[in-house]
Amino acid sequence: MRTSNPFIAVAAVVLCPALMFAGTISGKVTYTGTPVKQKPISMAKEPSCEKQHATPINTETVVTGANNTLENVVVYISAGGDDGSAPAQAVTFTQKGCQYIPHVIALHTGQEVHVVNGDQTSHNIHPMPKSNPEWNKSQPPGAPPIVQKFDNPEFISVKCQIHPWMHGWFAVLKTNHYSITGDGGAFTLPNLPPGKYTITAWHEDYGTQTQDVTISGNETKSVDFSFKAKAY
Amino acid sequence: MGGKIFAVLIVIIALASAVPIMNHTFLGASVTLPEDISTHGKAIDDQLSVTMKEAGISFLAAQLVLGLFVWQFANRKGATKTFPGGATAMVIVAFLFVGAEVLALGMVGSKAWGMVYFKPAASDALPVQAQAGQFAFYFRYPGPDGKFGQIHPDKIDEGNSNFFGLDPENDIPARDDITAGELVVPVGKEVNLMMHAKDVGHSFYVRELRIQQDFVPGLDLSVHFTATKIGKYEIVCTQLCGLGHYNMKSYLNVMSQEDFDKWLKSQSN
Amino acid sequence: MSDMSVHAAVHGAPTSFIRKYVFSLDHKIIGLQYYALALVAVVTGMVLSWIMRVHLVWPNAPIPGLGALAKVGAPGGVVTPEYYLQLMTMHGTLMVFFVLTNAPFAAFGNYFLPIQIGAEDMAFPRFNMMSFWTTFVAFCILISAFFVGDGPPLSGWTGYAPLSAVGKDAGPGQGIGQSLWGISIFVFCIASLLGSLNFIATTLDLRTKGMTLSRMPIVTWAWFITSCIALLAFAVLMPACLLLILDRVTGTSFFIPAGLNVGDHIQPHQGGSPLLWQHLFWFFGHPEVYIAILPAIGIVSHILICNMRKNMLSHRVLIYCMMAIGFLSYMVWGHHMFLSGMNPFSALVFSFPTLMITIPATIMTLIWLGSLYGSNLRINSASLFCLGFISMFVSGGVSGFFLAQPSIDIYLHATYFVVGHFHMVMGVAAIMGVFAGTYFWFPKMTGRMMNETLGRWHFFLTLIGTYAIFMPFHYLGLAGNVRRYSAFQDDFLVPLIPVHKFITYAALFTGAAQLIFIANLVYSRFKGPQASPNPWECTSLEWSTPSSPPPFDNFGGQHPVVHHDPYQYGVKSSTGDYIMQTSPGPGAAS
């Protein structure tokens, strides 16, 4: 069910009774085993960033919370749901203190991402996609946001060569049903009409897991994911 | 008129240009050059000072004579004269003086070069590997086992602090390797810096250390030095390497042996 | 040799505008075309340097109008780091190839070499036309890099591999722009090879009766020696560019070794060597310096002799010095690569011939200075620029003492000391030679005189300005100020920014002073007073032509016969204190 036409979209919302009985999938992402200890980042080469951090920040490849919960996992509906359309609202990706905030953003194909430089130094933003065009642009302090979009869904590694420790991810999805786990590893996918869905959880180091879930009516289904930590 | 203006102007320009040369020669090299913190640096500085004197004299003499002759002979009328001795004298003077200068500079001047490049590093020199990549330097110490792990270019993951592409899962010597974003060395101890380029050409330059050496992709180069003064000095890249070239830097952190040992220990866990 | 001179008309007079001024076979028009191209290139290159200088000291200041011209490179008019390097690369490439090679060598050489040897045209007029238009194509290809993909290349005019070879993975400016750069230089090499072959053939085969090699003016010799250098130098750069293009486009690995991770992409190359590029490039690159400076040396000596009203102490020794420099220039390329990982002993091998170049350079300087002694030096715009050339040649030359020594190069390599050195000796000195040539030959080329007052203002402001720009570069270099940085933010560089501000002001000032020259050029072309056939009372053949500019076949159907050595000044004759090369009768003893 594509809802690219706003009239159909409105009609669907008004007429489709299923939406009124929207279901929700929620859950938690955890890990087993012992993850690699994250290393402190030396920002010695960029004093304007170094002094923004009282203690050195750590790498963010594996970010964990209490009770073995795992952060920065993108959980989304990979099959069974509607594709949705690109929201007009842009997603903001900020460079601050020589760090990407947030570490992972998710956006719809065709949705704009605004890359903002909040630092007193130049950054270069270099996403390395496989099925979208690759680009690499520098952004001096005070320069306007870089506005870009991606037409094909994929997980794109984003780097800054000027500050090689900076690493982030663009999760370009063909759905608006997604959630990124934060502190506590929890996620929620609301407003799901009844149906059979495939839920995918993606982590930059640990890979992907999928689970099938069926929603029938106005209910909340709980789904948990558990990743096996890598020793190195 | 134009000739006299030129003569005066060229003398003023020459004298103004020579002020830093004079400063260097009479007030000491420390006025124009940064301090030297290496064992071989003095040889370079001395050579530079000698060259400065010779170049300064040649420069001033030529400009002042040019000014003088133009002042004297501009718009002159009457029969022309020939400089005593003619071309033969000029050729002889040039061969004698400049030839001697060339020989002297070439022979004596190679001393400092030899100190850096002809002598290999001492066998007990501290081995450190330097890696240059767009746009940062990283340094690696072999750890307690004294062995460097292997570099796997495809495993480089800077976002996860794996700057050298180590494979600790399969490569045991790599497990205790210590990597750092700055070059920490003990004072008074010779360092054997092994240069590795990750992507394109770069260069390692610490002006206080009087060391500059290119990183050339595909070549295993090394350079050795002994830092003589505790402190923090900037390492910059001097080979154009891309958009972030101006921001490619690190620090040389010279510590006492105790502080260095402590630092190494704090890094190894 | 003189009786072998060829006198048959090489081609008929053109009739249509296109054949006369566009696709002309006439060496004079081709010379002017080269001059015009160099002028466009030098103005472009200078504007680029202004943008660079402004960005260096006010990094966040928007430059009016630039935002619209370069949306990607300078969003909102603020120059990005990569755009700075792109401008720098284009500045260097334009200046070295399209200005310093074209103006003193191709432009003046084309115009005056055939006339000075009494020929009607070059040996191969069609080749000559092809040389210019090929150069023009190379220029267009280079400029088009401004308008493609992510813009012009950023790896500098030296185009060091593998940065220039691995393509887009190395960041902005390494896309199609870098390929266009390689193609442009490749095409430029073809043009230069054709041009220098033509110069050599013309000099050897088309000399008129009595014009023996030893009777050729010093500037003719300079162009001839330069042609020989260019023939060897560009013949090496051309295949180097081809290999670079192949590495970029077809995936070969001439300059790229195995195991490179560029921008998180493992490069699919193996077996190449970045040093191979450096050797090939500098084997061309160092002789290129002399391709720029030797014609200027010739021009300046030629003009000075005329204005001193006496010959140099020995113009032949000057010619021998030029030959010696040309010969040595092929043995010194490694001094650009002292720190690039060559065997350290080879540094000494390259250092000695480099230092030895000082000997002929000193002999030349001493001869210029010694010749000024006792001369009747006429001061005019042309002779002033000659004096400026000598001053700059010395200033830029003495800094070569430092850089020729590998031990000092450890400290000064890749600093502003190098930038100051080569700008003075190769850039400013050669350009001063071009200015001298312009003021001197303008009456012959256009039939009108240039304005002398404007010319002197132009000279003095340029002299002060260029010293103010490039002398401080040396002191920045001694302080360790590294080059090719788009911003100075390191702790040891920040205190040097005031010096950079001074340099930027000086650069804007000096650039503005060049407007006087452009205005003089345009005004005098149309409104200047009529020039007599020999306004400077010179002896060489270009002043024997029946009119200014010379007729289509240079000597109006006559075949000049040469009776004398080129520089018969300070003698009693019916015309004054000089004897034309063409005038029969006794001359001074040579």
PDB file of C-alpha atoms in Angstrom, chain A residues 46 121-122 124 126 128-129 134 136-141 143-144 157 159 161-162, chain C residues 60 72 75-76 78-82 168-172 262-265 489 491:
ATOM      1  CA  GLU A  46      42.215  19.007  17.527  1.00  0.00           C
ATOM      2  CA  THR A 121      37.072  23.496  13.014  1.00  0.00           C
ATOM      3  CA  SER A 122      36.465  22.167   9.512  1.00  0.00           C
ATOM      4  CA  ASN A 124      34.714  16.617   6.019  1.00  0.00           C
ATOM      5  CA  HIS A 126      32.343  11.248   3.790  1.00  0.00           C
ATOM      6  CA  MET A 128      30.653   5.454   2.011  1.00  0.00           C
ATOM      7  CA  PRO A 129      27.551   3.889   0.476  1.00  0.00           C
ATOM      8  CA  GLU A 134      29.452   8.377  -2.698  1.00  0.00           C
ATOM      9  CA  ASN A 136      32.905  13.709   0.340  1.00  0.00           C
ATOM     10  CA  LYS A 137      32.545  17.356   1.249  1.00  0.00           C
ATOM     11  CA  SER A 138      34.253  19.574   3.713  1.00  0.00           C
ATOM     12  CA  GLN A 139      32.361  21.963   5.939  1.00  0.00           C
ATOM     13  CA  PRO A 140      34.215  24.911   7.463  1.00  0.00           C
ATOM     14  CA  PRO A 141      32.990  26.284  10.789  1.00  0.00           C
ATOM     15  CA  ALA A 143      29.176  27.054   6.885  1.00  0.00           C
ATOM     16  CA  PRO A 144      25.525  26.324   6.095  1.00  0.00           C
ATOM     17  CA  SER A 157      29.195   4.252   7.170  1.00  0.00           C
ATOM     18  CA  LYS A 159      33.493   9.217   8.327  1.00  0.00           C
ATOM     19  CA  GLN A 161      39.022  12.030   7.384  1.00  0.00           C
ATOM     20  CA  ILE A 162      40.186  15.199   9.098  1.00  0.00           C
TER      21      ILE A 162
ATOM     22  CA  ASN C  60      36.000  32.626   7.214  1.00  0.00           C
ATOM     23  CA  VAL C  72      30.527  23.554  -4.268  1.00  0.00           C
ATOM     24  CA  PRO C  75      29.521  27.801  -0.456  1.00  0.00           C
ATOM     25  CA  GLY C  76      28.416  31.309   0.440  1.00  0.00           C
ATOM     26  CA  VAL C  78      33.760  30.994   1.923  1.00  0.00           C
ATOM     27  CA  VAL C  79      36.601  28.956   0.448  1.00  0.00           C
ATOM     28  CA  THR C  80      36.673  25.352   1.671  1.00  0.00           C
ATOM     29  CA  PRO C  81      40.030  23.685   2.417  1.00  0.00           C
ATOM     30  CA  GLU C  82      39.804  21.547  -0.704  1.00  0.00           C
ATOM     31  CA  LYS C 168      37.784   9.770  -6.031  1.00  0.00           C
ATOM     32  CA  ASP C 169      38.626   7.686  -2.984  1.00  0.00           C
ATOM     33  CA  ALA C 170      41.295  10.240  -2.083  1.00  0.00           C
ATOM     34  CA  GLY C 171      38.664  12.904  -1.574  1.00  0.00           C
ATOM     35  CA  PRO C 172      37.277  15.909  -3.392  1.00  0.00           C
ATOM     36  CA  VAL C 262      42.348   5.170   0.755  1.00  0.00           C
ATOM     37  CA  GLY C 263      39.198   6.567   2.319  1.00  0.00           C
ATOM     38  CA  ASP C 264      38.309   3.087   3.621  1.00  0.00           C
ATOM     39  CA  HIS C 265      38.567   1.616   0.150  1.00  0.00           C
ATOM     40  CA  GLN C 489      46.087  26.908  13.068  1.00  0.00           C
ATOM     41  CA  ASP C 491      50.530  26.758  17.617  1.00  0.00           C
TER      42      ASP C 491
END
